XYZ file of C-alpha atoms in Angstrom:
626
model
C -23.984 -44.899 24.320
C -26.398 -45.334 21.661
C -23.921 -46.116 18.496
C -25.395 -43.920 16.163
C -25.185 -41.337 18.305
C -21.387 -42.612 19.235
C -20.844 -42.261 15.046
C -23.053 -38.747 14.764
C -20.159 -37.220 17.671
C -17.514 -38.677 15.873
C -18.570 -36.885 12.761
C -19.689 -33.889 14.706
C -15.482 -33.969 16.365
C -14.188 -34.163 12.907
C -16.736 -31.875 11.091
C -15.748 -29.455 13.723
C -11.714 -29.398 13.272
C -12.332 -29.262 9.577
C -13.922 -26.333 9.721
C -11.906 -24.500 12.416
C -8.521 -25.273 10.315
C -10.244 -23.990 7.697
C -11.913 -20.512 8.988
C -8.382 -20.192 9.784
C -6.918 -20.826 6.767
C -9.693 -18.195 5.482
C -8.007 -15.189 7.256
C -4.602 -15.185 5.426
C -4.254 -13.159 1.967
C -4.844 -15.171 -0.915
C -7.014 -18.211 1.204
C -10.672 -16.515 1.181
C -12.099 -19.734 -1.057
C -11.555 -21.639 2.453
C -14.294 -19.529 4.186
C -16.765 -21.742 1.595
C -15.138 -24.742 2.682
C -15.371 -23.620 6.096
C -19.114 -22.959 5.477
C -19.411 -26.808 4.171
C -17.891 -28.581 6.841
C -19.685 -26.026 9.362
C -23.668 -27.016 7.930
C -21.986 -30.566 7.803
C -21.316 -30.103 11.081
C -24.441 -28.948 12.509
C -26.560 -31.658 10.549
C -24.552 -34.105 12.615
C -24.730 -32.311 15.636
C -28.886 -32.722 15.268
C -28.173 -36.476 14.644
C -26.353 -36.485 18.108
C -29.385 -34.700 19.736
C -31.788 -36.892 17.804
C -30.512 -40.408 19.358
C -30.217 -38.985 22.844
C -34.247 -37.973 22.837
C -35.180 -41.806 22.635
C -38.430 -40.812 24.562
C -39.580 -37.782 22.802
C -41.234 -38.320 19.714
C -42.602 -34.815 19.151
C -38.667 -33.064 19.358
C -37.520 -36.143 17.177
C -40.002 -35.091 14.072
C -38.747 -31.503 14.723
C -34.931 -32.653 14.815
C -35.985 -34.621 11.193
C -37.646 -31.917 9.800
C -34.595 -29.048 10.739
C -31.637 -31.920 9.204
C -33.143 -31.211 5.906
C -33.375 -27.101 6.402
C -29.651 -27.816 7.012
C -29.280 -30.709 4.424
C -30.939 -28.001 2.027
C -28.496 -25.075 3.070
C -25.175 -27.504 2.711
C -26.577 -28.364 -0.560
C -26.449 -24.741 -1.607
C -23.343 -24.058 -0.043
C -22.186 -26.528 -2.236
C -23.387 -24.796 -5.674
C -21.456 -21.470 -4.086
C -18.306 -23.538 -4.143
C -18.633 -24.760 -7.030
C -19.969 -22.280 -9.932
C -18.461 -18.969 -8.655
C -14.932 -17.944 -9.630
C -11.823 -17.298 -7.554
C -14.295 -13.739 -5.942
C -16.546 -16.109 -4.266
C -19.041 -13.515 -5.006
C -23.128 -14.701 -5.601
C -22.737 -12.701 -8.598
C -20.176 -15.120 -10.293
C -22.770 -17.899 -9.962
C -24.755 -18.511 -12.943
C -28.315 -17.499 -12.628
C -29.750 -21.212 -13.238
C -27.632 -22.653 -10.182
C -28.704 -19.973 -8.162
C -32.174 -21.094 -8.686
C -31.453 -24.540 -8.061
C -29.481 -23.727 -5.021
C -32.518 -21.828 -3.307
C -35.326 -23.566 -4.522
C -34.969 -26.293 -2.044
C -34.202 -24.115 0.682
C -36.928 -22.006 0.182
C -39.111 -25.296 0.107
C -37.781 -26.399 3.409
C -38.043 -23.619 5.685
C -41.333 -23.073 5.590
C -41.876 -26.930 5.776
C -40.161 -26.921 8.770
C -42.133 -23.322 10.234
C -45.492 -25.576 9.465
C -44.424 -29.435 10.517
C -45.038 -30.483 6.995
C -41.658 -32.315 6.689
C -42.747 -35.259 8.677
C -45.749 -37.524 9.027
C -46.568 -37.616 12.413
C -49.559 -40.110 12.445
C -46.900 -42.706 11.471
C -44.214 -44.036 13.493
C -41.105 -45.899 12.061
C -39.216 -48.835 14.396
C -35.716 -49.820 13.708
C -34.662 -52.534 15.909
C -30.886 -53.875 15.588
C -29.956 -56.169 18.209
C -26.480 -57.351 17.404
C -26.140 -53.285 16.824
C -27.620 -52.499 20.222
C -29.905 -50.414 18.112
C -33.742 -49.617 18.956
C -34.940 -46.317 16.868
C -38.154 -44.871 16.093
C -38.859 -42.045 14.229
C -41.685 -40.387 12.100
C -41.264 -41.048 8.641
C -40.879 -37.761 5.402
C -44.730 -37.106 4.323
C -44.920 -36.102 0.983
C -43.372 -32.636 0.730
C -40.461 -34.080 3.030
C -39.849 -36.251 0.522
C -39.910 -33.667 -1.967
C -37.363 -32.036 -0.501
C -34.675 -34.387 0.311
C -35.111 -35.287 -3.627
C -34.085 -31.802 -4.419
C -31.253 -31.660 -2.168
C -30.073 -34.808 -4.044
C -30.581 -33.199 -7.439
C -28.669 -30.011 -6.238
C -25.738 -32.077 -4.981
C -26.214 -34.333 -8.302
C -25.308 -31.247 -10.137
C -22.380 -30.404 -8.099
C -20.882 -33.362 -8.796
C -21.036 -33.150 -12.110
C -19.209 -29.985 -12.588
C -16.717 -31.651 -10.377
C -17.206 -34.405 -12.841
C -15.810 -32.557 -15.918
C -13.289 -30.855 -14.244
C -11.766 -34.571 -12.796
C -11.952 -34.664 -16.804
C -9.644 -31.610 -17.645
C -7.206 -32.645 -14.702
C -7.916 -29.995 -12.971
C -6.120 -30.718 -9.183
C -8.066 -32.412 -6.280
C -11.198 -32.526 -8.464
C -10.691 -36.117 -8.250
C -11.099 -36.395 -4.298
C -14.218 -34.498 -4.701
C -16.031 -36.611 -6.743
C -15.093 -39.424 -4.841
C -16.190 -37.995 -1.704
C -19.400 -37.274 -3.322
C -19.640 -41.012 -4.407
C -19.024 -42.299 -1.007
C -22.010 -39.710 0.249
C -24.559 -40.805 -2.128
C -23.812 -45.071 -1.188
C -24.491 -43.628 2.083
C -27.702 -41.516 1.357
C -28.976 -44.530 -0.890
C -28.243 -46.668 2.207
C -30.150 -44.435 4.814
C -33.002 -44.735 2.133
C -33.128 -48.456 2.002
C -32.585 -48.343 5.946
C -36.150 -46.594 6.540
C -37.887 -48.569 4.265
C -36.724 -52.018 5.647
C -34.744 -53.422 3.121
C -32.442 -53.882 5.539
C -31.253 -53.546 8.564
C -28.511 -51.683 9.806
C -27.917 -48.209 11.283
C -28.171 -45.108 9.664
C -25.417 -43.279 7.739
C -26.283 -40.293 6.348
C -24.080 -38.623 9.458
C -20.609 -40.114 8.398
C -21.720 -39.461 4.800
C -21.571 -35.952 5.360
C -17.956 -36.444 7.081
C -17.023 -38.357 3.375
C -18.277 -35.552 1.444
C -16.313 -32.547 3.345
C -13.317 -34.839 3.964
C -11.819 -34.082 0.536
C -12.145 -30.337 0.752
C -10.063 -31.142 3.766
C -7.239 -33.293 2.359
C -6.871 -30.540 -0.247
C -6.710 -27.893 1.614
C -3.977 -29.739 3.791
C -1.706 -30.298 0.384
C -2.400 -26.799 -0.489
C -0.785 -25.847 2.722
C 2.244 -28.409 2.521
C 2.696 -26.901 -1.052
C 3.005 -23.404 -0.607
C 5.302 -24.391 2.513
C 7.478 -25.576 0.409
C 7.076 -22.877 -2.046
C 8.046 -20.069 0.753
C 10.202 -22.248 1.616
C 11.469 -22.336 -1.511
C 11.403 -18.919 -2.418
C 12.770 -18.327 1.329
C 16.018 -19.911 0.381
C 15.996 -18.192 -3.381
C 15.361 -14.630 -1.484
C 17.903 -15.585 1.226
C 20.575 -16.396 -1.927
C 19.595 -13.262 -3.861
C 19.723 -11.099 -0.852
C 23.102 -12.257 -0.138
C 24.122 -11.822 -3.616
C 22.928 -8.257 -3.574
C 24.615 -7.831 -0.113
C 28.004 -8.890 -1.948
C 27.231 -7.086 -4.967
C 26.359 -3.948 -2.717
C 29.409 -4.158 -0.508
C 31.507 -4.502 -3.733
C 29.729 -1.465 -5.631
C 30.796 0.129 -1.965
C 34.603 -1.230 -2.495
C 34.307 0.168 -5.789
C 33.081 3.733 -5.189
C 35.318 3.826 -2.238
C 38.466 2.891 -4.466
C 36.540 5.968 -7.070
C 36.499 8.444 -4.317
C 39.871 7.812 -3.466
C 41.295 8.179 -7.232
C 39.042 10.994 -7.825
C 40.640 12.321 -4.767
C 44.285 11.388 -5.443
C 43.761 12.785 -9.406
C 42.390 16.524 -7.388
C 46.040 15.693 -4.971
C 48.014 15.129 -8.096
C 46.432 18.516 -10.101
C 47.324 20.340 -7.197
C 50.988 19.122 -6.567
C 51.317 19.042 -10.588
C 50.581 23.124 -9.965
C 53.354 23.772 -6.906
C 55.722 21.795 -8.975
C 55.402 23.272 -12.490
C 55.714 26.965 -11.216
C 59.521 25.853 -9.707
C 60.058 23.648 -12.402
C 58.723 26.798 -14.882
C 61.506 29.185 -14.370
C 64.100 26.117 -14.172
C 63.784 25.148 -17.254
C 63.933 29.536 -18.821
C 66.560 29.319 -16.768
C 68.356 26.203 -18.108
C 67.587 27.424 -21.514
C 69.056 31.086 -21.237
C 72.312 29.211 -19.494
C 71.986 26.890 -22.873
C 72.977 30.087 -24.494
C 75.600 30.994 -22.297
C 77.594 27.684 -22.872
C 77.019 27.015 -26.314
C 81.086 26.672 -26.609
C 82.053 25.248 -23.596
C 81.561 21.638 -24.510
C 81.267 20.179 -20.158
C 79.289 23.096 -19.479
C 76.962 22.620 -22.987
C 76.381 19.082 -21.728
C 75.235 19.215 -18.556
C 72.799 22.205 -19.077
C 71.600 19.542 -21.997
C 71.545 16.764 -19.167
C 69.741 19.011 -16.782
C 67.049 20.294 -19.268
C 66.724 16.390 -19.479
C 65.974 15.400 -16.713
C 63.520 18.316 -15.768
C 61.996 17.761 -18.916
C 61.505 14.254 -17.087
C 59.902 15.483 -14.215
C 57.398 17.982 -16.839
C 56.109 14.579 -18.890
C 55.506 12.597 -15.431
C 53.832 15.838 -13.742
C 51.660 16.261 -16.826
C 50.524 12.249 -16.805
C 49.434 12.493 -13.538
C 47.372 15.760 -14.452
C 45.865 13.875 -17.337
C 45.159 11.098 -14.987
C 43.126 13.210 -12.865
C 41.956 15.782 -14.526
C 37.982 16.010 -15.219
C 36.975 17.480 -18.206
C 33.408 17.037 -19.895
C 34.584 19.073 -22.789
C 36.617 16.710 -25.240
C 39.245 17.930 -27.196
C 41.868 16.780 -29.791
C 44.324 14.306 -28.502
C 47.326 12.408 -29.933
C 46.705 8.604 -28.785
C 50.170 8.306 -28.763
C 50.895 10.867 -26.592
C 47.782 9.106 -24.348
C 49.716 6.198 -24.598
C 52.780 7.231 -23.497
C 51.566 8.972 -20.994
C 49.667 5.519 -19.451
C 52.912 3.956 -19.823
C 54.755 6.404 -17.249
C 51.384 5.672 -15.232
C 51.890 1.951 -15.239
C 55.346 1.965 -14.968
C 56.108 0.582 -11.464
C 54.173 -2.374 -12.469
C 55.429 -2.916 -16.137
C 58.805 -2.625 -14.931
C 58.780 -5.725 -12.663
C 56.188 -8.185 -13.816
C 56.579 -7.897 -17.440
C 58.413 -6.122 -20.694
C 56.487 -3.812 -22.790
C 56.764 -3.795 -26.454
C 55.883 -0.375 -28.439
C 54.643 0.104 -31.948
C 53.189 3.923 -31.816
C 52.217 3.661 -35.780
C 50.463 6.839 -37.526
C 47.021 7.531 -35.827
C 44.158 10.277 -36.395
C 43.705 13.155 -33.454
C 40.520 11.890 -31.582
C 38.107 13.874 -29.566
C 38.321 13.027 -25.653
C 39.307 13.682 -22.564
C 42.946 13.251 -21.652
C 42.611 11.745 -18.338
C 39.792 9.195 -19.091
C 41.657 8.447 -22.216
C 44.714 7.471 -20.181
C 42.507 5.379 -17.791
C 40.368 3.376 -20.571
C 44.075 2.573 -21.668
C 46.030 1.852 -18.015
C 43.221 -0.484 -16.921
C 43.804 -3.618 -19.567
C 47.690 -2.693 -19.556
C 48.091 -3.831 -15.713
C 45.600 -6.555 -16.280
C 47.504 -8.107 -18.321
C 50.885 -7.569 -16.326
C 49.115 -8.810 -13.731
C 47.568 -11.770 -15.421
C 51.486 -12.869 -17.229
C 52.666 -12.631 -13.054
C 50.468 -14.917 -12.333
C 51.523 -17.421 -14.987
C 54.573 -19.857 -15.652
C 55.089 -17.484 -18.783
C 56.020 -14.866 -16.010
C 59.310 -14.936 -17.040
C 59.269 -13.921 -20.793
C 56.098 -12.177 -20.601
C 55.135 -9.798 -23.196
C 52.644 -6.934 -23.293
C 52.852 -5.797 -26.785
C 50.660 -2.222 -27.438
C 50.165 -0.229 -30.873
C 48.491 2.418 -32.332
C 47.448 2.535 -36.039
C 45.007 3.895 -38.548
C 42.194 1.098 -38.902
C 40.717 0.413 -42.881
C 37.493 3.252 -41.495
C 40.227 5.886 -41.223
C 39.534 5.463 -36.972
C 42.343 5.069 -34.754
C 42.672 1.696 -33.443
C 45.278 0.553 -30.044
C 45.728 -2.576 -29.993
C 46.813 -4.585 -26.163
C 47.969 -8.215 -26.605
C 50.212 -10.455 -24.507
C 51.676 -13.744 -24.900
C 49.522 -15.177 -21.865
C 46.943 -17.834 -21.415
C 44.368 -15.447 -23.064
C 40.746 -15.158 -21.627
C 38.856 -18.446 -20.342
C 36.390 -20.440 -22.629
C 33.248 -20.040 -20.528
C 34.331 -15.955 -19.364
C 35.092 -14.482 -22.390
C 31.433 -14.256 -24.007
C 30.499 -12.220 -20.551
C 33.639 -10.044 -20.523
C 32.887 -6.316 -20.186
C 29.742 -7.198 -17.552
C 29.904 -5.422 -14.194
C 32.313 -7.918 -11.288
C 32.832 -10.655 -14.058
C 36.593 -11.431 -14.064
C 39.041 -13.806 -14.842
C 41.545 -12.936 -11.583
C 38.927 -13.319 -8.839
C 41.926 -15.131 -7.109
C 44.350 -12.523 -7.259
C 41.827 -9.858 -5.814
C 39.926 -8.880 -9.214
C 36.610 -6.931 -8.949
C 35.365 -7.199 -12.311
C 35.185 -3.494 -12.433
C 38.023 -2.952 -14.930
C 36.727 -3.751 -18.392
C 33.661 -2.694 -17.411
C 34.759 1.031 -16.126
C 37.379 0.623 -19.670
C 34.054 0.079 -22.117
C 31.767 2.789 -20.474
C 35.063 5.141 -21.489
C 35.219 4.331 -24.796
C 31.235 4.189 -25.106
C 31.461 7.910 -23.895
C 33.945 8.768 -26.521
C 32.143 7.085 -29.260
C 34.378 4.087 -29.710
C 34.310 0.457 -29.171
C 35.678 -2.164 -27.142
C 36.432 -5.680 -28.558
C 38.553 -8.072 -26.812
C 39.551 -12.216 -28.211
C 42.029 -14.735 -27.800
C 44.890 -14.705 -30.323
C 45.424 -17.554 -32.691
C 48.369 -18.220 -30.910
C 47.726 -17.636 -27.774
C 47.412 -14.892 -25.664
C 44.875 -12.578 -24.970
C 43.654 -9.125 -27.467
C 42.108 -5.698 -26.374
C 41.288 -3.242 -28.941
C 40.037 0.106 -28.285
C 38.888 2.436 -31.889
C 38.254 5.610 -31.707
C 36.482 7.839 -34.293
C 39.141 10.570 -35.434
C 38.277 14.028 -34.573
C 37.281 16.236 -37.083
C 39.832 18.028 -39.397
C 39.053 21.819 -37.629
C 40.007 19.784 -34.619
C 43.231 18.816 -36.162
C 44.008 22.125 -37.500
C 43.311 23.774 -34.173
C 45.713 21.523 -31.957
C 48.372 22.317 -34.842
C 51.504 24.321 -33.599
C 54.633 25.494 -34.999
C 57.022 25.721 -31.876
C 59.435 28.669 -32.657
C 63.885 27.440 -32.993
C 64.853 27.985 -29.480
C 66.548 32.000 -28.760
C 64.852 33.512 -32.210
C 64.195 36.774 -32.329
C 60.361 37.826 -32.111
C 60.083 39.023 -35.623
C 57.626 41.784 -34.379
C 58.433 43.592 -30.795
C 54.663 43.784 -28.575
C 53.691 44.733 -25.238
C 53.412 42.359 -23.049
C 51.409 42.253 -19.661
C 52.684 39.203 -17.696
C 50.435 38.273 -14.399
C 51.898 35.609 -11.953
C 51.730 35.649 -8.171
C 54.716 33.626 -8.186
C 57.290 36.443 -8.000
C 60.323 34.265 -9.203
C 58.637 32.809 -12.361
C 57.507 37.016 -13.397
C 61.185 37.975 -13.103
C 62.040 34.702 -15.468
C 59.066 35.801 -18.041
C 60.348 38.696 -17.872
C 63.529 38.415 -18.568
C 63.095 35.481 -21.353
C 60.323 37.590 -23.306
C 62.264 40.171 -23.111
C 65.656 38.771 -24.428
C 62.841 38.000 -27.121
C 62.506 41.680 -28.459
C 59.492 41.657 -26.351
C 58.542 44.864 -23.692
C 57.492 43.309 -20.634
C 55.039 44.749 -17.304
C 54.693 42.545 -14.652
C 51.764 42.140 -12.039
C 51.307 39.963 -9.334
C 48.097 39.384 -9.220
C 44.568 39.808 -11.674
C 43.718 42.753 -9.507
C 46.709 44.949 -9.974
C 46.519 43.906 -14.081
C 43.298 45.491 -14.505
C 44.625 48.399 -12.895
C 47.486 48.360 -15.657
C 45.032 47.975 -18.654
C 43.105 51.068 -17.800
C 46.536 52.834 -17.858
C 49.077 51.665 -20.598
C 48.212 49.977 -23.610
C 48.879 46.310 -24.078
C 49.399 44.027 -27.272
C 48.897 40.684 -25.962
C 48.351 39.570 -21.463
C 49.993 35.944 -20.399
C 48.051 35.468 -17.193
C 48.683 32.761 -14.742
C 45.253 30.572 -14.302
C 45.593 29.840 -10.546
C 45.454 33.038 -8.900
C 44.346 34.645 -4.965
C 41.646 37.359 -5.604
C 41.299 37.638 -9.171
C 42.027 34.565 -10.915
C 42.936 34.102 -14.491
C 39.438 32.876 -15.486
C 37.579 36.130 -13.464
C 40.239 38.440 -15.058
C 39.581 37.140 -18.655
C 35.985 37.680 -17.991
C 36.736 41.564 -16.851
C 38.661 41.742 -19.939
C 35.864 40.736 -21.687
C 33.543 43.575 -20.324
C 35.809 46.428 -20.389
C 38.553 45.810 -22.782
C 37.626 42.876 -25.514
C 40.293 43.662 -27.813
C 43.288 42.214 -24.825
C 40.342 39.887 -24.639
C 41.166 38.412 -27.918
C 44.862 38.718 -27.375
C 44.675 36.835 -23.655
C 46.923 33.910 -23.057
C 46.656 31.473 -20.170
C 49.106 29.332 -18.653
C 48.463 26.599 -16.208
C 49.622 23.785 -14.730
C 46.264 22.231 -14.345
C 42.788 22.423 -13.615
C 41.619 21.651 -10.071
C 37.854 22.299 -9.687
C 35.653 20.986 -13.098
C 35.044 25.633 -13.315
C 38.346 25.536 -14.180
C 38.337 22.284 -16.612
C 35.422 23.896 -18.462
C 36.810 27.383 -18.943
C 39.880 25.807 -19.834
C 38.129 23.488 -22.739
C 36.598 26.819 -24.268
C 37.515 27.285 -27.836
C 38.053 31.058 -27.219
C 40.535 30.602 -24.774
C 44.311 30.391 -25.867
C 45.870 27.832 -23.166
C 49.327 27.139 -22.536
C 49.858 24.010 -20.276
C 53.050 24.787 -17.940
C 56.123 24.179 -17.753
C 56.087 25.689 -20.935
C 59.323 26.190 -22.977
C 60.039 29.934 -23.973
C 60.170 29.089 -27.421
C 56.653 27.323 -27.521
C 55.401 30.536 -25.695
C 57.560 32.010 -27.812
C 54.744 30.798 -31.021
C 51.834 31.491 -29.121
C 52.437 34.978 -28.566
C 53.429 35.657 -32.238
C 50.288 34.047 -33.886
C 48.144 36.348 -31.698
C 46.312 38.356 -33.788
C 47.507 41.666 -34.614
């Protein structure tokens, strides 16, 4: 085969792949600048495909002039694919192209195709031989006239000014800039050596075909590293989305661990409000009952101590009943609480814990009523009192650990509890990130994280703050403040419990409602040993019934009632007879639904939490108003 046509299908192979890889390339989001590159290597293509057909028409001179004349049509339309790629922005829209390079992109274009239309390209009265025999290599061909001439100067200029844009970007550093200007070097050696070819300088074949591969070749290369480096930037963010995904995953199925372990204490604190209520009603009229027999055996010194021993120890079961209502309860109404009470209370809580891994010191100082809820109160306090049990079991101090917790009034007159042990105290490189959600310094023993975090969003919501440090010597320091409620509060949640067995000092009328039949007898019988005249009625149905019949100083209604409950009956009372309204006093053991909670937290409503003693009763039914 003739070997320029052997180089021109070389170029025509490679010109070809280019631009398939690239048209490609072109159809993925993000990739439309390699439809211009595919347009290059395409014209590129076809000007060497017109070589190939060129060298194989030895014979015919007339097809070879037209083949000449239709390389620079293309040689003119590469030329201003070229300027596209170069002056317009990341659009690739004509628009983006300054005006000037459209001008000089079209101008020779617009020169050549009618050149070609009208055979003006080539001189056809002249004939051009180009024998090489050590080349195998015998061309002729009709040399550019005049305006053929013209136009292959133009195309030069209009590459001439591609490169030097490419030029002055190789300048700013801009990437593969550099391989395009080289490329563009190598084309012009081989343009400049086509010229000197055809005008006998000297003699070798013509190059202007693998030019074209050397000018297209870099748009190639870069378009191959642009591929290899956003593989191995999915790749990249492949394994970064693969981490975070299984981080979220974890985080997800802990948050599910988490609201699972929620669900089930929110569930356990509505079991314990409702056992706390079957138990207080028994445990109501045993201790009225314990305290009339207290009367009974006031001289009978075995008898006298073992009623005092039995009110005791049901005055044992009353204080853990009532923690575990506090520790379920909901309430979104705060009201005045005694942290020291709250503590107490979180101590009972904690106790099968504290009692095995650890000794608990107390120092319940002075402290200010706060504003809160009881129940969250008692949790913001049991969560970094079994951490750091749990945290001294774990340790060699085990032995003689020490939880020591306080309450005191802080220099802002707030009240302040204080949780330190004698421990290791918090890590170095945890402690600055302490309080963020599933950060924790047990993640051997089973920690989630979740406890300081759940503690600070409780104090947050009561308007407090959480610190926590390491102890000078040693050991590791919670402190919860609290502001101190306001001095109405305090004078509100101020009683004066009656001496136990006083006479009322003025007799009333007393409508007790309680569908527990055994506790009504009890109230009955311990109001009126009082001085007090009693009615009973089992239910809120059969009261109203009595109120629209006998007059009534004061009602003690049960809150937890079938039919008409305490809460519907206070609210008939309120429509039909407001002055027992006023004079309406509820007894519970303990809210159940968050109804009840709220109704309960109402500052009109006179509660009584059960078991209640008969003397504290006693004081609530004589400060009713008269």
């Amino acid at each position: 085969m003739n070997p320029h046509a052997a180089v021109a299908l070389v170029a025509v192979a490679l010109q070809a792949a280019s631009a398939g890889v690239m048209l490609f390339v072109a159809r993925a989001p993000g990739w439309e600048r390699a439809r211009l590159m595919g347009g290059l290597a395409l014209t590129a293509g076809l000007y060497s495909t017109l070589d190939v057909w060129f060298y194989l028409a030895t014979q015919n001179m007339a097809l070879r002039g037209t083949l000449v004349q239709a390389n620079l049509v293309v040689a003119a339309l590469h030329a201003a694919m070229w300027v596209w790629f170069t002056f317009s922005d990341r659009t690739n829209t004509l628009r983006s192209i300054p005006v000037w390079a459209r001008v000089l992109a079209v101008v020779p274009l617009a020169t050549a195709t009618p050149g070609l239309l009208a055979d003006l390209l080539v001189d056809r009265t002249e004939i051009i031989s180009l024998v090489i025999p050590w080349l195998g290599i015998s061309e002729r061909v009709h040399p550019l006239s005049a305006s053929g001439n013209l136009v292959a100067l133009m195309v030069v200029c209009v590459l001439g000014a591609s490169m030097a844009q490419h030029i002055r970007r190789m300048r700013r550093g801009e990437a593969g800039a550099a391989g395009i200007v080289l490329g563009f070097a190598i084309y012009l050696v081989c343009l400049v050596e086509e010229a000197l070819v055809a005008s006998g300088v000297i003699e070798f074949m013509y190059l202007a075909s693998p030019g074209y591969v050397f000018l297209v070749l870099p748009l190639t290369v870069q378009l191959l590293q642009r591929l290899g480096d956003d593989t191995r930037q999915l790749n990249l963010l492949t394994k970064q989305l693969s981490t975070e995904v299984d981080e979220r995953t974890s985080e997800r199925d802990e948050a599910r661990v988490s609201l699972v372990e929620q669900q089930r204490l929110a569930a356990l604190g509505r079991l314990a409000a409702g056992v706390g209520h079957e138990i207080n009603n028994p445990l109501q009229y045993l201790l009225f009952n314990l305290e009339e027999l207290r009367t009974y055996t006031r001289d009978h010194a075995a008898g006298s101590l073992a009623v005092a021993q039995a009110l005791e120890g049901a005055d044992r079961i009353r204080r853990v009943v009532e923690s575990l209502r506090r520790y379920g309860i909901v309430n979104e109404v705060f009201a005045p609480v005694d942290l020291r009470d709250v503590v107490q209370a979180a101590l009972r809580i904690a106790s099968p814990q504290l009692r095995h891994e650890g000794t608990v010191v107390t120092e319940l100082g002075e402290a200010p009523l706060v504003l809160g809820d009881e129940g969250k109160l008692v949790q913001l306090i049991v969560n970094p009192l079994v951490n750091a049990v749990q945290t001294l079991a774990q340790t060699s101090v085990s032995a003689h650990g020490r939880v020591y917790i306080s309450t005191r009034t802080d220099g802002r007159g707030h009240a302040e509890i204080t949780i330190r042990d004698n421990g290791p105290g918090f890590p170095a490189d945890v402690l600055p990130r302490l309080g963020e959600p599933y950060v924790t310094t047990r993640a051997q023993m089973g920690g989630t994280g979740l406890g300081l975090f759940v503690t600070q969003g409780l104090v947050t919501a009561h308007g407090g703050t959480l610190t926590w440090e390491n102890a000078p010597g040693g050991g590791a320091v919670v402190r919860i403040t609290l502001p101190a409620a306001p001095l109405a509060a305090h004078a509100a949640a101020t009683h004066h419990e009656r001496p136990p067995g006083a006479i009322s000092p003025r007799a009333r009328r007393i409508l007790v409602v309680d569908d527990e039949p055994t506790l009504l007898l009890v109230l009955e019988r311990g109001l009126t040993r009082l001085g007090h005249h009693v009615t009973t009625a089992c239910d809120g149905a059969d009261a109203l019934e009595l109120v629209g019949v006998q007059d009534f100083d004061a009602v003690v209604s049960d809150l937890m009632m079938p039919n008409v409950t305490g809460m519907a009956l206070a609210d008939a009372l309120e429509r039909r007879h407001p002055f027992l309204r006023r004079r309406l006093v509820i007894m519970t053991g303990g809210a159940v639904t968050p109804e009840d909670a709220q109704f309960l937290a109402r500052p009109d409503i006179i509660v009584v939490d059960k078991p209640v003693r008969l003397s504290q009763l006693a004081s609530t039914i004589d400060a009713l108003p008269d």
